[in-house]
């Protein structure tokens, strides 16, 4: 029977830490960090996500600046808004909620965000810094996974980490973070020949494929640490992960549940990135003033 890693509790600790950092920032600089959320169109899930992000930022004292644009917004109009937010000192972080409507190129719009305000860590500059071992802003879900591994007491150095999924948002940055933490990383995806064998070799197994119960009990080595990023809707409307939790919890050394594992960490890390971004912008302005 494994240790159940309580993402809700860890996320609550992170939020409390961020709330204290926000007040320190306000005391030092006389302004609140601000998170701008940009939502284009009517996607119901996106509306729920953005509402949660706004509420969570306000709970830790971050100012929420919200822009809602109609589904027929042109790429030029969105680009203009992002440019305005880049130049606004009250905006510490910019979150462009994806997906955007089809007439807009989401990658191109993400790339327009000032890397110092890129709290999703998705601009080419921050993605590149992560690959090069630099000090950019790191995507929220992968950062959350690393924090859960730390709290679970995972020994990363030299460990064999298997990542299932290679998206820009989760799999790729996570593999880079694990590599930077001295893991030996095996990166799996839909073309991997023998997923079960690769997974069975893992000391640390991260599932981020978006496939309900892809990882079953036969694919996990006894004592492995299993982190389930997947959030899939089952036929009954309930959330189900990429890991067969009931079977794998009997084998793994530690495991995250769905819900209540990685999910709550993503928003907590977004808040943490927003304060970090605010600090970096102050430092950049001070450096510019001295030149
Ligand atoms: P994507 O759909 O962008 O990527 C899925 C990845 O999984 C791809 O690289 C794909 O491979 C791989 N994959 C798909 N099927 C298989 C398979 N059968 N075997 C091996 N690999 C497979 O998803 P995301 O990375 O955006 O998200 C992954 C999951 O994490 C989703 O369930 C999503 O909802 C969830 N998520 C949860 C978050 C949270 O806060 N908890 C935040 C973000 C995402 P290929 O590249 O070859 O197509």
Coordinates of N, CA, C and O in Angstrom, one line a residue, residues 75-176:
X75 N -6.7 38.3 -35.0 CA -5.4 38.1 -34.4 C -4.7 39.4 -34.1 O -4.0 39.6 -33.1
X76 N -5.0 40.4 -35.0 CA -4.4 41.8 -34.8 C -4.9 42.4 -33.5 O -4.2 43.0 -32.8
X77 N -6.2 42.2 -33.3 CA -6.8 42.8 -32.0 C -6.2 42.2 -30.8 O -5.8 42.8 -29.8
X78 N -6.0 40.8 -30.8 CA -5.4 40.2 -29.7 C -4.0 40.6 -29.5 O -3.5 40.8 -28.4
X79 N -3.3 40.7 -30.6 CA -1.8 41.1 -30.6 C -1.7 42.5 -29.9 O -0.8 42.7 -29.1
X80 N -2.7 43.3 -30.3 CA -2.6 44.7 -29.7 C -2.8 44.7 -28.2 O -2.1 45.4 -27.5
X81 N -3.8 43.8 -27.8 CA -4.0 43.7 -26.3 C -2.8 43.2 -25.6 O -2.3 43.7 -24.6
X82 N -2.1 42.2 -26.2 CA -1.0 41.6 -25.5 C 0.2 42.6 -25.4 O 0.8 42.8 -24.4
X83 N 0.3 43.4 -26.5 CA 1.4 44.4 -26.5 C 1.1 45.5 -25.4 O 2.0 45.9 -24.7
X84 N -0.2 45.8 -25.3 CA -0.5 46.8 -24.3 C -0.2 46.3 -22.9 O 0.3 47.0 -22.0
X85 N -0.6 45.0 -22.7 CA -0.3 44.4 -21.3 C 1.2 44.3 -21.1 O 1.6 44.4 -19.9
X86 N 1.9 44.0 -22.1 CA 3.4 43.9 -22.0 C 4.0 45.2 -21.4 O 4.9 45.2 -20.7
X87 N 3.3 46.3 -21.9 CA 3.9 47.6 -21.5 C 3.3 48.2 -20.2 O 3.8 49.2 -19.8
X88 N 2.3 47.5 -19.6 CA 1.7 48.0 -18.5 C 2.4 47.5 -17.2 O 2.4 46.3 -16.9
X89 N 2.9 48.5 -16.4 CA 3.7 48.1 -15.2 C 2.8 47.5 -14.1 O 3.3 46.8 -13.2
X90 N 1.5 47.7 -14.2 CA 0.6 47.0 -13.2 C 0.4 45.5 -13.5 O -0.1 44.8 -12.6
X91 N 0.8 45.1 -14.7 CA 0.6 43.7 -15.0 C 2.0 43.0 -14.9 O 2.9 43.2 -15.6
X92 N 2.0 42.0 -13.9 CA 3.2 41.3 -13.7 C 3.3 40.0 -14.5 O 4.3 39.5 -14.9
X93 N 2.1 39.4 -14.7 CA 2.0 38.2 -15.4 C 0.9 38.2 -16.4 O -0.2 38.8 -16.2
X94 N 1.1 37.6 -17.6 CA 0.0 37.5 -18.6 C -0.3 36.1 -18.9 O 0.6 35.3 -19.2
X95 N -1.6 35.8 -18.8 CA -2.0 34.4 -19.0 C -3.0 34.4 -20.2 O -4.1 34.9 -20.1
X96 N -2.5 33.9 -21.4 CA -3.4 33.8 -22.5 C -4.0 32.4 -22.4 O -3.3 31.4 -22.6
X97 N -5.3 32.3 -22.1 CA -5.9 31.0 -22.0 C -6.1 30.3 -23.4 O -6.6 30.9 -24.3
X98 N -5.5 29.1 -23.5 CA -5.6 28.3 -24.7 C -6.7 27.2 -24.5 O -6.9 26.8 -23.4
X99 N -7.3 26.8 -25.6 CA -7.1 27.1 -27.0 C -7.8 28.5 -27.3 O -8.8 28.9 -26.6
X100 N -7.3 29.1 -28.4 CA -7.9 30.3 -28.9 C -8.7 29.9 -30.2 O -8.5 28.8 -30.7
X101 N -9.7 30.7 -30.6 CA -10.5 30.4 -31.8 C -9.6 30.2 -33.0 O -8.5 30.7 -33.1
X102 N -10.1 29.4 -34.0 CA -9.3 29.0 -35.2 C -8.6 30.1 -36.0 O -7.6 29.8 -36.6
X103 N -9.2 31.3 -36.0 CA -8.6 32.3 -36.9 C -7.4 32.9 -36.2 O -6.7 33.7 -36.8
X104 N -7.1 32.5 -35.0 CA -5.9 33.0 -34.3 C -4.9 31.9 -34.1 O -5.2 30.8 -33.8
X105 N -3.6 32.3 -34.3 CA -2.5 31.4 -34.2 C -2.0 31.5 -32.7 O -1.3 32.4 -32.3
X106 N -2.4 30.5 -31.9 CA -2.1 30.5 -30.5 C -0.6 30.5 -30.2 O -0.2 31.3 -29.3
X107 N 0.2 29.8 -30.9 CA 1.7 29.8 -30.7 C 2.2 31.2 -31.0 O 3.1 31.7 -30.2
X108 N 1.8 31.8 -32.1 CA 2.3 33.2 -32.4 C 1.9 34.2 -31.3 O 2.7 35.0 -30.9
X109 N 0.7 34.1 -30.8 CA 0.2 35.0 -29.7 C 1.0 34.7 -28.4 O 1.4 35.7 -27.7
X110 N 1.2 33.5 -28.1 CA 2.0 33.1 -26.9 C 3.4 33.7 -27.0 O 4.0 34.3 -26.1
X111 N 4.0 33.7 -28.2 CA 5.4 34.2 -28.4 C 5.4 35.7 -28.3 O 6.5 36.2 -28.1
X112 N 4.3 36.4 -28.4 CA 4.3 37.8 -28.2 C 4.4 38.3 -26.8 O 4.8 39.4 -26.5
X113 N 4.1 37.4 -25.9 CA 4.1 37.8 -24.4 C 5.6 38.1 -24.0 O 6.5 37.3 -24.4
X114 N 5.7 39.2 -23.3 CA 7.1 39.5 -22.8 C 7.6 38.3 -21.9 O 6.9 37.9 -21.0
X115 N 8.7 37.7 -22.2 CA 9.2 36.6 -21.4 C 9.3 36.8 -19.9 O 9.1 35.9 -19.1
X116 N 9.4 38.1 -19.5 CA 9.5 38.4 -18.1 C 8.1 38.3 -17.5 O 7.9 38.3 -16.3
X117 N 7.0 38.3 -18.3 CA 5.6 38.3 -17.8 C 5.0 36.9 -18.2 O 3.8 36.7 -18.0
X118 N 5.8 36.0 -18.7 CA 5.3 34.7 -19.2 C 5.1 33.7 -18.1 O 5.9 32.8 -18.0
X119 N 4.0 33.9 -17.3 CA 3.8 33.1 -16.1 C 3.5 31.6 -16.5 O 3.5 30.7 -15.6
X120 N 3.1 31.4 -17.7 CA 2.9 30.0 -18.2 C 4.2 29.3 -18.6 O 4.2 28.1 -18.9
X121 N 5.3 30.1 -18.8 CA 6.6 29.6 -19.2 C 6.5 29.0 -20.6 O 7.3 28.0 -20.9
X122 N 5.7 29.5 -21.5 CA 5.5 28.8 -22.8 C 6.1 29.6 -23.9 O 6.1 29.1 -25.1
X123 N 6.7 30.8 -23.7 CA 7.3 31.5 -24.8 C 8.5 30.8 -25.3 O 9.2 30.1 -24.5
X124 N 8.9 31.0 -26.5 CA 10.2 30.3 -27.0 C 11.4 30.7 -26.1 O 12.2 29.9 -25.9
X125 N 11.4 31.9 -25.6 CA 12.6 32.3 -24.8 C 12.6 31.5 -23.5 O 13.7 30.9 -23.2
X126 N 11.5 31.4 -22.8 CA 11.5 30.6 -21.6 C 11.7 29.1 -21.8 O 12.4 28.4 -21.1
X127 N 11.1 28.6 -22.9 CA 11.2 27.2 -23.2 C 12.7 26.9 -23.6 O 13.3 25.9 -23.2
X128 N 13.3 27.8 -24.3 CA 14.7 27.7 -24.7 C 15.6 27.7 -23.5 O 16.6 26.9 -23.3
X129 N 15.3 28.7 -22.5 CA 16.2 28.8 -21.3 C 16.1 27.5 -20.5 O 17.1 27.0 -20.0
X130 N 14.9 26.9 -20.5 CA 14.7 25.6 -19.7 C 15.6 24.5 -20.4 O 16.3 23.8 -19.7
X131 N 15.6 24.4 -21.7 CA 16.5 23.4 -22.4 C 17.9 23.7 -22.1 O 18.7 22.7 -22.1
X132 N 18.3 24.9 -22.0 CA 19.7 25.3 -21.8 C 20.2 25.3 -20.4 O 21.3 25.7 -20.1
X133 N 19.2 25.0 -19.5 CA 19.6 25.0 -18.0 C 19.6 26.4 -17.5 O 20.2 26.7 -16.5
X134 N 19.0 27.4 -18.2 CA 18.9 28.8 -17.8 C 17.8 29.0 -16.8 O 17.1 28.1 -16.4
X135 N 17.7 30.3 -16.4 CA 16.9 30.6 -15.2 C 15.6 31.4 -15.7 O 15.5 32.6 -15.4
X136 N 14.8 30.8 -16.5 CA 13.6 31.4 -17.0 C 12.4 31.1 -16.1 O 12.5 30.5 -15.1
X137 N 11.2 31.5 -16.5 CA 10.0 31.1 -15.8 C 9.6 29.7 -16.4 O 9.6 29.5 -17.6
X138 N 9.2 28.9 -15.4 CA 9.0 27.4 -15.8 C 7.5 27.1 -15.8 O 6.8 27.6 -14.9
X139 N 7.0 26.3 -16.8 CA 5.6 26.0 -16.9 C 5.1 25.4 -15.6 O 5.8 24.7 -14.8
X140 N 3.8 25.8 -15.3 CA 3.2 25.6 -14.0 C 3.1 24.1 -13.6 O 3.4 23.7 -12.5
X141 N 2.5 23.3 -14.5 CA 2.2 21.9 -14.1 C 3.6 21.1 -13.9 O 3.7 20.5 -12.9
X142 N 4.6 21.2 -14.8 CA 5.8 20.6 -14.5 C 6.5 21.0 -13.2 O 7.0 20.3 -12.4
X143 N 6.4 22.4 -12.9 CA 6.9 22.9 -11.6 C 6.2 22.2 -10.5 O 6.8 21.8 -9.5
X144 N 4.9 22.1 -10.6 CA 4.1 21.4 -9.6 C 4.5 20.0 -9.4 O 4.5 19.5 -8.2
X145 N 4.7 19.3 -10.5 CA 5.1 17.9 -10.3 C 6.5 17.8 -9.6 O 6.6 16.9 -8.7
X146 N 7.4 18.7 -9.9 CA 8.7 18.6 -9.2 C 8.5 18.9 -7.7 O 9.2 18.3 -6.9
X147 N 7.6 19.8 -7.4 CA 7.4 20.1 -6.0 C 6.8 18.9 -5.3 O 7.2 18.5 -4.1
X148 N 5.9 18.2 -5.9 CA 5.3 17.0 -5.4 C 6.4 15.9 -5.1 O 6.4 15.2 -4.1
X149 N 7.3 15.8 -6.1 CA 8.4 14.8 -6.0 C 9.3 15.1 -4.8 O 9.7 14.3 -4.0
X150 N 9.5 16.4 -4.6 CA 10.3 16.9 -3.5 C 9.6 16.5 -2.1 O 10.2 16.0 -1.3
X151 N 8.3 16.9 -2.1 CA 7.6 16.6 -0.8 C 7.5 15.1 -0.6 O 7.6 14.7 0.6
X152 N 7.4 14.3 -1.6 CA 7.3 12.8 -1.4 C 8.7 12.2 -1.0 O 8.8 11.0 -0.8
X153 N 9.7 13.1 -1.0 CA 11.1 12.6 -0.6 C 11.7 11.8 -1.7 O 12.6 10.9 -1.4
X154 N 11.4 12.0 -3.0 CA 12.0 11.2 -4.1 C 13.5 11.6 -4.2 O 13.8 12.7 -4.2
X155 N 14.3 10.5 -4.3 CA 15.7 10.7 -4.6 C 15.9 10.8 -6.1 O 15.7 9.8 -6.8
X156 N 16.2 12.0 -6.6 CA 16.2 12.2 -8.0 C 17.5 11.9 -8.7 O 17.6 11.3 -9.8
X157 N 18.6 12.2 -8.0 CA 19.9 12.0 -8.6 C 20.1 10.5 -9.0 O 20.1 9.6 -8.2
X158 N 20.4 10.3 -10.3 CA 20.6 9.0 -10.8 C 19.4 8.1 -11.0 O 19.5 7.0 -11.5
X159 N 18.2 8.6 -10.5 CA 17.0 7.8 -10.7 C 16.6 7.7 -12.1 O 16.8 8.6 -12.9
X160 N 15.9 6.6 -12.4 CA 15.4 6.4 -13.8 C 14.0 6.9 -13.8 O 13.1 6.4 -13.2
X161 N 13.8 8.0 -14.5 CA 12.5 8.7 -14.6 C 11.9 8.4 -16.0 O 12.6 8.7 -17.0
X162 N 10.7 7.9 -16.0 CA 10.0 7.7 -17.3 C 8.9 8.7 -17.4 O 8.0 8.8 -16.5
X163 N 8.9 9.5 -18.5 CA 7.8 10.5 -18.7 C 7.0 10.0 -19.9 O 7.6 9.7 -21.0
X164 N 5.7 9.8 -19.7 CA 4.8 9.4 -20.8 C 4.1 10.6 -21.3 O 3.2 11.2 -20.6
X165 N 4.4 11.1 -22.5 CA 3.7 12.3 -23.0 C 4.8 13.3 -23.4 O 5.8 13.5 -22.6
X166 N 4.7 14.0 -24.5 CA 5.8 14.9 -24.9 C 5.2 16.3 -25.4 O 5.7 16.9 -26.4
X167 N 4.2 16.7 -24.7 CA 3.6 18.0 -25.1 C 4.5 19.2 -24.7 O 5.3 19.0 -23.8
X168 N 4.3 20.3 -25.3 CA 5.1 21.6 -25.0 C 4.7 22.0 -23.6 O 5.5 22.6 -22.9
X169 N 3.4 21.7 -23.2 CA 2.9 22.2 -21.9 C 3.4 21.4 -20.7 O 3.6 21.9 -19.7
X170 N 3.5 20.1 -20.9 CA 3.8 19.2 -19.8 C 5.0 18.3 -20.0 O 6.0 18.5 -19.3
X171 N 4.9 17.4 -21.0 CA 5.9 16.4 -21.1 C 7.3 16.9 -21.3 O 8.3 16.5 -20.7
X172 N 7.5 17.8 -22.3 CA 8.8 18.3 -22.7 C 9.5 19.0 -21.5 O 10.6 18.7 -21.1
X173 N 8.8 20.1 -21.0 CA 9.4 20.8 -19.9 C 9.7 19.9 -18.7 O 10.7 20.0 -18.0
X174 N 8.8 18.9 -18.4 CA 9.0 18.0 -17.3 C 10.3 17.2 -17.5 O 11.1 17.0 -16.6
X175 N 10.5 16.7 -18.7 CA 11.7 15.9 -19.0 C 12.9 16.7 -18.8 O 13.9 16.2 -18.2
X176 N 12.8 18.0 -19.2 CA 14.0 18.9 -19.0 C 14.3 19.1 -17.5 O 15.5 19.1 -17.1

